[in-house]
Amino acid sequence: MSSLVHKDVPEASAPQWYAQRLTDLMPHMDYIQHSGHEYFEVIQRCIAGMLDGPMGQGILQFVGVHERVLLSLTAAQRRGDVLLVLADLQDNGRSYLTAPTSDSSAAGQRLAVPAYLPLLSSAVEPWLLNLAAVDLRVMARLTRFEWVGDGSLHIGAWAYLAGIDPADSILEVGLRQQGSCAVSALAVHRYQDPRIDVAAADRWRSYAGAAFAVSVDTRTLMGLHQPGGVREWTLQVTLRVGGFSATDLIRVRDVDLVPRRFPVGATVDARSRVIGLMDAAQGLRLKAVRYTCVASTVEIDGNAVRVGFGQSEDVVPVRLYLDAPGQLPIEFGQETNGTGFIVDAASVAGAFHSGERENRWALRALLPNGKTELVAWGNSGTDLTSVSEATAALRAECTGYGYLQLSWRPERLTLTNAQMLENAATIILEGRVGACSGPPGPDLPDLVLRTARDDLRPSSTRWLDEDGSFQANFSLLQDKWGHGESAWEQGHYRVLHVLAAAKAGGVPTARVPALGQLLAELPLQFEHELLSLELVGEGNEQDLVLRVSAPRTAVEWTALHRNLAITAYAQTEAPVDPGIVLFETFDGKFCSDSGRAISDLLGGRTTGLQRYWSVADFSVPVPRGCTPVLRESMLWFRLLATAGYLVNNNNFPHYFRKRTGQVYLQTWHGTPLKSIGADTPVAGTTASYRALITREAAAWDMLLAQNKFAADTLSAAFGYRTEPAIFGYPRNDALTAYTAPVRRAETRRRLGIEDGQKMLLYAPTWRNSRAAASPYLDFEAAAAGLGQDYVLHYRGHHKIAGQRKTTGQDCYVDVTSHPDINDLYLAADLLVTDYSSAMFDFCVTGKPIYFLTPDLAQYRDSERGFYFDFEEQSPGPLVRTTDELVTTILNSETTGKLYRGHYRDFVRRYAPQDDGGAAARVIEAVWARQEGHREPAEA
């Protein structure tokens, strides 16, 4: 390979060619953790051959430090160390400490000190850790682009070298002229911005000091007024440290602080202005634009628009038109003075659709020389905003290049104010409805906050005056399922206006933009004890989005803070408290499963035990008498280190280590059909996961199993060396309890299921190979085929719950976030699943189970693999299509007879101890014994 390169590639280009080939290899390097020894040997030979070629190992300077280490380890056949590095990068990210070095070949005279170095079987060559130019990349982001006065531009941004404290570097900012190496230096003001650390994701250092501001007087830009002079200037930043310097452009904007379409400033002379442009390739730049036809005034009175050309240097058009794609031009009428033009927009607005998008006309002029040109605006974009009210149906706007356009919507809803009443746990949105035909009708505006998986409606809406001002109140707490109030689910909620046209089959919603004073105040942040909210604008229109997240401060969201918390957890010496139980199920997304059943019974049987539940956010309702604790909060870390009892149905994070005196009960989350743990095909797991399950199993004091088959399988898959506790599953106790009929009736009432209707519950597992938003069941076809006697409910798998797209449809009810799946099992009349462990629980009810398995061969033979012959033991029919499923369900009497024996055998084999007493058996084994009766295992 090397000889071919040197034959066909110029010598000066060979290192870069090799570097690109090594970069191309990195995805294959990552795949080493998903493959066996043969694959590694192929990659090893390829890399070793390249590093042993004429260019030698010097080509490694063109790839980053982690890549240099991985490639070197691979060439040296150190597969175990490669897997260790890959696992560490997945667990802890790519940031690393740096240290000074006397080696002058190191960029900035710094070397990297990755955290995984002490874990390697032997040291790597020291020169691999010397920072290279590729390691010291300029990281930059635009945070402010604002025109002030006549031509003064204020720019805010941040810039730092990855791995270097901003205080240790010198920052220079300048404007480089197009086609020249000349750079005009700008005065730089540096300041602190803690938000930088959220984006930086560096667990070792803060970059808060990397923020800076510069000002540009665009009227005095070098070459601006010279004939044929410079028409474009690029903003560049240079950072210097230890004799090393790096220069780059600002290629990224902060989407919350800088709109996609930059604001337009004042003209620098009668026919010119400087505008801002930005893209990833050319970065932030200023461009001088020269106009032929410039309007000096715009007036809007209702639907009448007047455009004037009154300045001495103005070129007055012969004719003026409104121009829109797909429409015939609409001519303005010319005033008698010859410098003003008037048009009635209402006469042509009907040609446009009244959907969610703005309908726009460009202004085009026929000039005295016979040419047709777009009409520019002669003042700033800010001046133009005063021409029309923010909520007016007809508005004058300015494009990013400074050209005039008219925007029209028959009914425009905008927000003017947003505030939170913390004591009332309410967010108030105030706005105004403007219409082309005058004040709005009597119907209140219908606002909704919507994510792909959730809709939030206001608790109340009212008019504030007769001119269209309104107020909508949204309660921050909701009782969605009848299990008590909880906060909103995390997500980005679009602020939408439900249109009256929806009732007539039109576009159902329109996005609500931010205009006027509210736009100037964005982003707005609100803090509540249960959640954080941030109102931001998106896209060119600055459409409003309310971001909802767990209540953490900006500092708490940073990788640096998280790393400090993990370090403090690992070093804690606080005593273990046997009076505390910390429960966690499904990574805190639910308080459910066997842990919930144990917690409920424990609360009624024992006193003096404090029960805490780990929650991903406070939308997760916790059992009565328990305290929610936000996952990875400081309290959560303290409890993880000091709780006497830990109960989980999955795994704790990679940094968890059980302490002496803690008892760890692992309930797991189902009898396995598909391969798990060490039995999972290596292509479907990572090095990090395999290391984690080995550590976890060593920490378990008790592994709970539903049946003998599960006990044997789980023990082997996880390397658990103690006898599992075959007690049945506590999570299934409720399915046979005397209260089951009452719970069924109450759940069906809350779900709105009418008497005589059958509830179909669709609960598939997740897949590595299929999009989360694409379950195999065709809900629309199933609903049509089954008819009104059936109601469909969808329960997505917890691993992909946050990716589902279930709003905006009426074929089924999304019950993924329902806090207790037992309620759903009881309410359902039949279950449709695939390879999910739901089958082992639902069979306790004795109700029909159907299996929609179009990918059976692929899932069984390639993706996961099965522990037993599923087709032979299945307690219900396996079908491949929705149509086949519908036919089978409608012939349920025949199907039931065919599978009656299979069903009975299935229950006898996999649910023999699900008799309603499993939780009691667990409590007797773990808590009811005398202190010291059993010795907790050491991790």
mmCIF file with all atom_site columns, C-alpha atoms in Angstrom, residues 666-822:
data_model
loop_
_atom_site.group_PDB
_atom_site.id
_atom_site.type_symbol
_atom_site.label_atom_id
_atom_site.label_alt_id
_atom_site.label_comp_id
_atom_site.label_asym_id
_atom_site.label_entity_id
_atom_site.label_seq_id
_atom_site.pdbx_PDB_ins_code
_atom_site.Cartn_x
_atom_site.Cartn_y
_atom_site.Cartn_z
_atom_site.occupancy
_atom_site.B_iso_or_equiv
_atom_site.pdbx_formal_charge
_atom_site.auth_seq_id
_atom_site.auth_comp_id
_atom_site.auth_asym_id
_atom_site.auth_atom_id
_atom_site.pdbx_PDB_model_num
ATOM 1   C CA . GLN A 1 666 ? -31.538 -7.025  41.939 1.00 0.00 ? 666 GLN A CA 1
ATOM 2   C CA . THR A 1 667 ? -35.110 -7.805  40.838 1.00 0.00 ? 667 THR A CA 1
ATOM 3   C CA . TRP A 1 668 ? -34.363 -7.709  37.080 1.00 0.00 ? 668 TRP A CA 1
ATOM 4   C CA . HIS A 1 669 ? -37.183 -6.774  34.726 1.00 0.00 ? 669 HIS A CA 1
ATOM 5   C CA . GLY A 1 670 ? -38.454 -9.960  33.184 1.00 0.00 ? 670 GLY A CA 1
ATOM 6   C CA . THR A 1 671 ? -38.003 -13.593 32.302 1.00 0.00 ? 671 THR A CA 1
ATOM 7   C CA . PRO A 1 672 ? -35.786 -13.577 29.211 1.00 0.00 ? 672 PRO A CA 1
ATOM 8   C CA . LEU A 1 673 ? -36.796 -14.992 25.861 1.00 0.00 ? 673 LEU A CA 1
ATOM 9   C CA . LYS A 1 674 ? -34.096 -13.066 24.006 1.00 0.00 ? 674 LYS A CA 1
ATOM 10  C CA . SER A 1 675 ? -30.396 -13.269 24.844 1.00 0.00 ? 675 SER A CA 1
ATOM 11  C CA . ILE A 1 676 ? -29.141 -10.861 27.513 1.00 0.00 ? 676 ILE A CA 1
ATOM 12  C CA . GLY A 1 677 ? -25.936 -10.019 29.324 1.00 0.00 ? 677 GLY A CA 1
ATOM 13  C CA . ALA A 1 678 ? -22.911 -11.961 28.179 1.00 0.00 ? 678 ALA A CA 1
ATOM 14  C CA . ASP A 1 679 ? -25.127 -14.044 25.876 1.00 0.00 ? 679 ASP A CA 1
ATOM 15  C CA . THR A 1 680 ? -26.109 -11.038 23.756 1.00 0.00 ? 680 THR A CA 1
ATOM 16  C CA . PRO A 1 681 ? -24.443 -11.115 20.345 1.00 0.00 ? 681 PRO A CA 1
ATOM 17  C CA . VAL A 1 682 ? -21.290 -9.040  20.627 1.00 0.00 ? 682 VAL A CA 1
ATOM 18  C CA . ALA A 1 683 ? -22.459 -6.875  17.715 1.00 0.00 ? 683 ALA A CA 1
ATOM 19  C CA . GLY A 1 684 ? -25.315 -5.635  19.905 1.00 0.00 ? 684 GLY A CA 1
ATOM 20  C CA . THR A 1 685 ? -23.287 -4.651  22.982 1.00 0.00 ? 685 THR A CA 1
ATOM 21  C CA . THR A 1 686 ? -20.413 -2.363  23.846 1.00 0.00 ? 686 THR A CA 1
ATOM 22  C CA . ALA A 1 687 ? -17.218 -2.854  25.792 1.00 0.00 ? 687 ALA A CA 1
ATOM 23  C CA . SER A 1 688 ? -18.610 -0.518  28.439 1.00 0.00 ? 688 SER A CA 1
ATOM 24  C CA . TYR A 1 689 ? -21.770 -2.579  28.891 1.00 0.00 ? 689 TYR A CA 1
ATOM 25  C CA . ARG A 1 690 ? -19.904 -5.857  29.159 1.00 0.00 ? 690 ARG A CA 1
ATOM 26  C CA . ALA A 1 691 ? -17.619 -4.436  31.844 1.00 0.00 ? 691 ALA A CA 1
ATOM 27  C CA . LEU A 1 692 ? -20.601 -2.965  33.688 1.00 0.00 ? 692 LEU A CA 1
ATOM 28  C CA . ILE A 1 693 ? -22.632 -6.188  33.924 1.00 0.00 ? 693 ILE A CA 1
ATOM 29  C CA . THR A 1 694 ? -19.597 -8.049  35.252 1.00 0.00 ? 694 THR A CA 1
ATOM 30  C CA . ARG A 1 695 ? -19.180 -5.486  38.058 1.00 0.00 ? 695 ARG A CA 1
ATOM 31  C CA . GLU A 1 696 ? -22.921 -5.303  38.759 1.00 0.00 ? 696 GLU A CA 1
ATOM 32  C CA . ALA A 1 697 ? -23.419 -9.049  39.184 1.00 0.00 ? 697 ALA A CA 1
ATOM 33  C CA . ALA A 1 698 ? -20.542 -9.178  41.651 1.00 0.00 ? 698 ALA A CA 1
ATOM 34  C CA . ALA A 1 699 ? -22.345 -6.572  43.781 1.00 0.00 ? 699 ALA A CA 1
ATOM 35  C CA . TRP A 1 700 ? -25.755 -8.252  43.925 1.00 0.00 ? 700 TRP A CA 1
ATOM 36  C CA . ASP A 1 701 ? -26.650 -9.771  47.298 1.00 0.00 ? 701 ASP A CA 1
ATOM 37  C CA . MET A 1 702 ? -29.842 -11.263 45.909 1.00 0.00 ? 702 MET A CA 1
ATOM 38  C CA . LEU A 1 703 ? -30.975 -11.869 42.336 1.00 0.00 ? 703 LEU A CA 1
ATOM 39  C CA . LEU A 1 704 ? -34.724 -12.310 42.102 1.00 0.00 ? 704 LEU A CA 1
ATOM 40  C CA . ALA A 1 705 ? -36.113 -14.691 39.472 1.00 0.00 ? 705 ALA A CA 1
ATOM 41  C CA . GLN A 1 706 ? -39.660 -15.375 38.338 1.00 0.00 ? 706 GLN A CA 1
ATOM 42  C CA . ASN A 1 707 ? -39.036 -19.085 37.717 1.00 0.00 ? 707 ASN A CA 1
ATOM 43  C CA . LYS A 1 708 ? -36.350 -21.802 37.582 1.00 0.00 ? 708 LYS A CA 1
ATOM 44  C CA . PHE A 1 709 ? -35.652 -21.182 33.900 1.00 0.00 ? 709 PHE A CA 1
ATOM 45  C CA . ALA A 1 710 ? -35.064 -17.474 34.550 1.00 0.00 ? 710 ALA A CA 1
ATOM 46  C CA . ALA A 1 711 ? -32.862 -18.238 37.565 1.00 0.00 ? 711 ALA A CA 1
ATOM 47  C CA . ASP A 1 712 ? -30.560 -20.464 35.556 1.00 0.00 ? 712 ASP A CA 1
ATOM 48  C CA . THR A 1 713 ? -30.495 -18.194 32.520 1.00 0.00 ? 713 THR A CA 1
ATOM 49  C CA . LEU A 1 714 ? -29.907 -14.922 34.375 1.00 0.00 ? 714 LEU A CA 1
ATOM 50  C CA . SER A 1 715 ? -27.183 -16.438 36.553 1.00 0.00 ? 715 SER A CA 1
ATOM 51  C CA . ALA A 1 716 ? -25.281 -17.715 33.537 1.00 0.00 ? 716 ALA A CA 1
ATOM 52  C CA . ALA A 1 717 ? -25.761 -14.557 31.463 1.00 0.00 ? 717 ALA A CA 1
ATOM 53  C CA . PHE A 1 718 ? -24.542 -12.216 34.203 1.00 0.00 ? 718 PHE A CA 1
ATOM 54  C CA . GLY A 1 719 ? -22.030 -14.439 35.952 1.00 0.00 ? 719 GLY A CA 1
ATOM 55  C CA . TYR A 1 720 ? -23.978 -14.369 39.216 1.00 0.00 ? 720 TYR A CA 1
ATOM 56  C CA . ARG A 1 721 ? -22.330 -16.892 41.546 1.00 0.00 ? 721 ARG A CA 1
ATOM 57  C CA . THR A 1 722 ? -24.970 -17.164 44.280 1.00 0.00 ? 722 THR A CA 1
ATOM 58  C CA . GLU A 1 723 ? -28.241 -19.083 44.152 1.00 0.00 ? 723 GLU A CA 1
ATOM 59  C CA . PRO A 1 724 ? -31.014 -16.794 42.821 1.00 0.00 ? 724 PRO A CA 1
ATOM 60  C CA . ALA A 1 725 ? -34.192 -16.344 44.838 1.00 0.00 ? 725 ALA A CA 1
ATOM 61  C CA . ILE A 1 726 ? -37.047 -17.996 42.901 1.00 0.00 ? 726 ILE A CA 1
ATOM 62  C CA . PHE A 1 727 ? -39.943 -16.203 44.570 1.00 0.00 ? 727 PHE A CA 1
ATOM 63  C CA . GLY A 1 728 ? -42.070 -15.318 41.535 1.00 0.00 ? 728 GLY A CA 1
ATOM 64  C CA . TYR A 1 729 ? -42.304 -11.684 40.471 1.00 0.00 ? 729 TYR A CA 1
ATOM 65  C CA . PRO A 1 730 ? -43.626 -9.136  42.982 1.00 0.00 ? 730 PRO A CA 1
ATOM 66  C CA . ARG A 1 731 ? -44.719 -6.970  40.059 1.00 0.00 ? 731 ARG A CA 1
ATOM 67  C CA . ASN A 1 732 ? -47.337 -9.602  39.200 1.00 0.00 ? 732 ASN A CA 1
ATOM 68  C CA . ASP A 1 733 ? -48.881 -9.789  42.673 1.00 0.00 ? 733 ASP A CA 1
ATOM 69  C CA . ALA A 1 734 ? -51.513 -7.220  41.706 1.00 0.00 ? 734 ALA A CA 1
ATOM 70  C CA . LEU A 1 735 ? -52.706 -9.358  38.789 1.00 0.00 ? 735 LEU A CA 1
ATOM 71  C CA . THR A 1 736 ? -54.098 -12.019 41.125 1.00 0.00 ? 736 THR A CA 1
ATOM 72  C CA . ALA A 1 737 ? -55.037 -9.789  44.075 1.00 0.00 ? 737 ALA A CA 1
ATOM 73  C CA . TYR A 1 738 ? -58.638 -9.564  45.260 1.00 0.00 ? 738 TYR A CA 1
ATOM 74  C CA . THR A 1 739 ? -58.578 -5.894  44.245 1.00 0.00 ? 739 THR A CA 1
ATOM 75  C CA . ALA A 1 740 ? -57.896 -6.758  40.574 1.00 0.00 ? 740 ALA A CA 1
ATOM 76  C CA . PRO A 1 741 ? -61.531 -6.396  39.354 1.00 0.00 ? 741 PRO A CA 1
ATOM 77  C CA . VAL A 1 742 ? -61.851 -2.991  40.998 1.00 0.00 ? 742 VAL A CA 1
ATOM 78  C CA . ARG A 1 743 ? -58.556 -1.798  39.508 1.00 0.00 ? 743 ARG A CA 1
ATOM 79  C CA . ARG A 1 744 ? -59.643 -3.026  36.102 1.00 0.00 ? 744 ARG A CA 1
ATOM 80  C CA . ALA A 1 745 ? -62.910 -1.113  36.226 1.00 0.00 ? 745 ALA A CA 1
ATOM 81  C CA . GLU A 1 746 ? -61.286 2.064   37.518 1.00 0.00 ? 746 GLU A CA 1
ATOM 82  C CA . THR A 1 747 ? -58.502 2.019   34.938 1.00 0.00 ? 747 THR A CA 1
ATOM 83  C CA . ARG A 1 748 ? -60.932 1.463   32.079 1.00 0.00 ? 748 ARG A CA 1
ATOM 84  C CA . ARG A 1 749 ? -63.017 4.387   33.344 1.00 0.00 ? 749 ARG A CA 1
ATOM 85  C CA . ARG A 1 750 ? -59.980 6.682   33.440 1.00 0.00 ? 750 ARG A CA 1
ATOM 86  C CA . LEU A 1 751 ? -58.956 5.608   29.950 1.00 0.00 ? 751 LEU A CA 1
ATOM 87  C CA . GLY A 1 752 ? -62.437 6.329   28.620 1.00 0.00 ? 752 GLY A CA 1
ATOM 88  C CA . ILE A 1 753 ? -63.195 2.741   27.561 1.00 0.00 ? 753 ILE A CA 1
ATOM 89  C CA . GLU A 1 754 ? -66.917 2.202   27.200 1.00 0.00 ? 754 GLU A CA 1
ATOM 90  C CA . ASP A 1 755 ? -68.845 -0.855  28.333 1.00 0.00 ? 755 ASP A CA 1
ATOM 91  C CA . GLY A 1 756 ? -68.769 -3.489  25.637 1.00 0.00 ? 756 GLY A CA 1
ATOM 92  C CA . GLN A 1 757 ? -65.523 -2.250  24.086 1.00 0.00 ? 757 GLN A CA 1
ATOM 93  C CA . LYS A 1 758 ? -62.433 -4.434  24.078 1.00 0.00 ? 758 LYS A CA 1
ATOM 94  C CA . MET A 1 759 ? -59.076 -2.914  24.936 1.00 0.00 ? 759 MET A CA 1
ATOM 95  C CA . LEU A 1 760 ? -56.157 -4.074  22.800 1.00 0.00 ? 760 LEU A CA 1
ATOM 96  C CA . LEU A 1 761 ? -52.795 -3.361  24.429 1.00 0.00 ? 761 LEU A CA 1
ATOM 97  C CA . TYR A 1 762 ? -49.838 -3.279  22.037 1.00 0.00 ? 762 TYR A CA 1
ATOM 98  C CA . ALA A 1 763 ? -46.550 -3.605  23.959 1.00 0.00 ? 763 ALA A CA 1
ATOM 99  C CA . PRO A 1 764 ? -43.591 -4.491  21.708 1.00 0.00 ? 764 PRO A CA 1
ATOM 100 C CA . THR A 1 765 ? -39.958 -4.709  22.739 1.00 0.00 ? 765 THR A CA 1
ATOM 101 C CA . TRP A 1 766 ? -37.277 -2.434  21.275 1.00 0.00 ? 766 TRP A CA 1
ATOM 102 C CA . ARG A 1 767 ? -34.835 -3.173  18.477 1.00 0.00 ? 767 ARG A CA 1
ATOM 103 C CA . ASN A 1 768 ? -31.365 -2.000  17.590 1.00 0.00 ? 768 ASN A CA 1
ATOM 104 C CA . SER A 1 769 ? -32.160 -2.134  13.902 1.00 0.00 ? 769 SER A CA 1
ATOM 105 C CA . ARG A 1 770 ? -35.483 -0.312  13.612 1.00 0.00 ? 770 ARG A CA 1
ATOM 106 C CA . ALA A 1 771 ? -36.513 3.298   14.195 1.00 0.00 ? 771 ALA A CA 1
ATOM 107 C CA . ALA A 1 772 ? -38.239 3.865   17.492 1.00 0.00 ? 772 ALA A CA 1
ATOM 108 C CA . ALA A 1 773 ? -41.056 5.772   15.822 1.00 0.00 ? 773 ALA A CA 1
ATOM 109 C CA . SER A 1 774 ? -41.909 2.841   13.548 1.00 0.00 ? 774 SER A CA 1
ATOM 110 C CA . PRO A 1 775 ? -43.638 0.014   15.408 1.00 0.00 ? 775 PRO A CA 1
ATOM 111 C CA . TYR A 1 776 ? -44.697 -2.865  13.212 1.00 0.00 ? 776 TYR A CA 1
ATOM 112 C CA . LEU A 1 777 ? -48.392 -2.520  13.987 1.00 0.00 ? 777 LEU A CA 1
ATOM 113 C CA . ASP A 1 778 ? -50.279 -0.391  11.450 1.00 0.00 ? 778 ASP A CA 1
ATOM 114 C CA . PHE A 1 779 ? -52.601 1.312   13.931 1.00 0.00 ? 779 PHE A CA 1
ATOM 115 C CA . GLU A 1 780 ? -54.826 2.888   11.299 1.00 0.00 ? 780 GLU A CA 1
ATOM 116 C CA . ALA A 1 781 ? -55.356 -0.403  9.482  1.00 0.00 ? 781 ALA A CA 1
ATOM 117 C CA . ALA A 1 782 ? -55.895 -2.277  12.749 1.00 0.00 ? 782 ALA A CA 1
ATOM 118 C CA . ALA A 1 783 ? -58.435 0.250   13.997 1.00 0.00 ? 783 ALA A CA 1
ATOM 119 C CA . ALA A 1 784 ? -60.333 0.092   10.703 1.00 0.00 ? 784 ALA A CA 1
ATOM 120 C CA . GLY A 1 785 ? -60.225 -3.695  10.544 1.00 0.00 ? 785 GLY A CA 1
ATOM 121 C CA . LEU A 1 786 ? -61.274 -4.356  14.118 1.00 0.00 ? 786 LEU A CA 1
ATOM 122 C CA . GLY A 1 787 ? -63.991 -1.709  14.179 1.00 0.00 ? 787 GLY A CA 1
ATOM 123 C CA . GLN A 1 788 ? -65.400 0.384   16.988 1.00 0.00 ? 788 GLN A CA 1
ATOM 124 C CA . ASP A 1 789 ? -65.727 -2.586  19.334 1.00 0.00 ? 789 ASP A CA 1
ATOM 125 C CA . TYR A 1 790 ? -61.972 -2.401  19.904 1.00 0.00 ? 790 TYR A CA 1
ATOM 126 C CA . VAL A 1 791 ? -59.863 0.465   21.274 1.00 0.00 ? 791 VAL A CA 1
ATOM 127 C CA . LEU A 1 792 ? -56.097 0.401   20.697 1.00 0.00 ? 792 LEU A CA 1
ATOM 128 C CA . HIS A 1 793 ? -53.521 1.374   23.326 1.00 0.00 ? 793 HIS A CA 1
ATOM 129 C CA . TYR A 1 794 ? -49.775 1.597   22.702 1.00 0.00 ? 794 TYR A CA 1
ATOM 130 C CA . ARG A 1 795 ? -47.135 0.977   25.378 1.00 0.00 ? 795 ARG A CA 1
ATOM 131 C CA . GLY A 1 796 ? -43.642 1.797   24.040 1.00 0.00 ? 796 GLY A CA 1
ATOM 132 C CA . HIS A 1 797 ? -40.533 0.198   25.512 1.00 0.00 ? 797 HIS A CA 1
ATOM 133 C CA . HIS A 1 798 ? -38.807 2.280   28.194 1.00 0.00 ? 798 HIS A CA 1
ATOM 134 C CA . LYS A 1 799 ? -35.530 2.360   26.244 1.00 0.00 ? 799 LYS A CA 1
ATOM 135 C CA . ILE A 1 800 ? -37.114 4.257   23.365 1.00 0.00 ? 800 ILE A CA 1
ATOM 136 C CA . ALA A 1 801 ? -39.972 5.981   25.189 1.00 0.00 ? 801 ALA A CA 1
ATOM 137 C CA . GLY A 1 802 ? -38.414 9.401   24.688 1.00 0.00 ? 802 GLY A CA 1
ATOM 138 C CA . GLN A 1 803 ? -38.199 8.900   20.914 1.00 0.00 ? 803 GLN A CA 1
ATOM 139 C CA . ARG A 1 804 ? -41.793 8.000   20.158 1.00 0.00 ? 804 ARG A CA 1
ATOM 140 C CA . LYS A 1 805 ? -44.021 10.164  17.976 1.00 0.00 ? 805 LYS A CA 1
ATOM 141 C CA . THR A 1 806 ? -47.589 9.693   19.072 1.00 0.00 ? 806 THR A CA 1
ATOM 142 C CA . THR A 1 807 ? -49.301 13.114  19.094 1.00 0.00 ? 807 THR A CA 1
ATOM 143 C CA . GLY A 1 808 ? -51.487 14.385  16.275 1.00 0.00 ? 808 GLY A CA 1
ATOM 144 C CA . GLN A 1 809 ? -53.341 11.088  15.676 1.00 0.00 ? 809 GLN A CA 1
ATOM 145 C CA . ASP A 1 810 ? -56.595 9.542   16.870 1.00 0.00 ? 810 ASP A CA 1
ATOM 146 C CA . CYS A 1 811 ? -56.120 5.841   16.022 1.00 0.00 ? 811 CYS A CA 1
ATOM 147 C CA . TYR A 1 812 ? -54.854 4.810   19.445 1.00 0.00 ? 812 TYR A CA 1
ATOM 148 C CA . VAL A 1 813 ? -54.097 5.996   22.959 1.00 0.00 ? 813 VAL A CA 1
ATOM 149 C CA . ASP A 1 814 ? -50.439 6.333   23.923 1.00 0.00 ? 814 ASP A CA 1
ATOM 150 C CA . VAL A 1 815 ? -50.060 4.832   27.417 1.00 0.00 ? 815 VAL A CA 1
ATOM 151 C CA . THR A 1 816 ? -46.258 4.644   27.395 1.00 0.00 ? 816 THR A CA 1
ATOM 152 C CA . SER A 1 817 ? -45.987 7.081   30.298 1.00 0.00 ? 817 SER A CA 1
ATOM 153 C CA . HIS A 1 818 ? -48.683 5.358   32.400 1.00 0.00 ? 818 HIS A CA 1
ATOM 154 C CA . PRO A 1 819 ? -46.995 4.763   35.758 1.00 0.00 ? 819 PRO A CA 1
ATOM 155 C CA . ASP A 1 820 ? -48.300 1.232   36.382 1.00 0.00 ? 820 ASP A CA 1
ATOM 156 C CA . ILE A 1 821 ? -48.410 -1.338  33.601 1.00 0.00 ? 821 ILE A CA 1
ATOM 157 C CA . ASN A 1 822 ? -50.382 -3.680  35.890 1.00 0.00 ? 822 ASN A CA 1
#
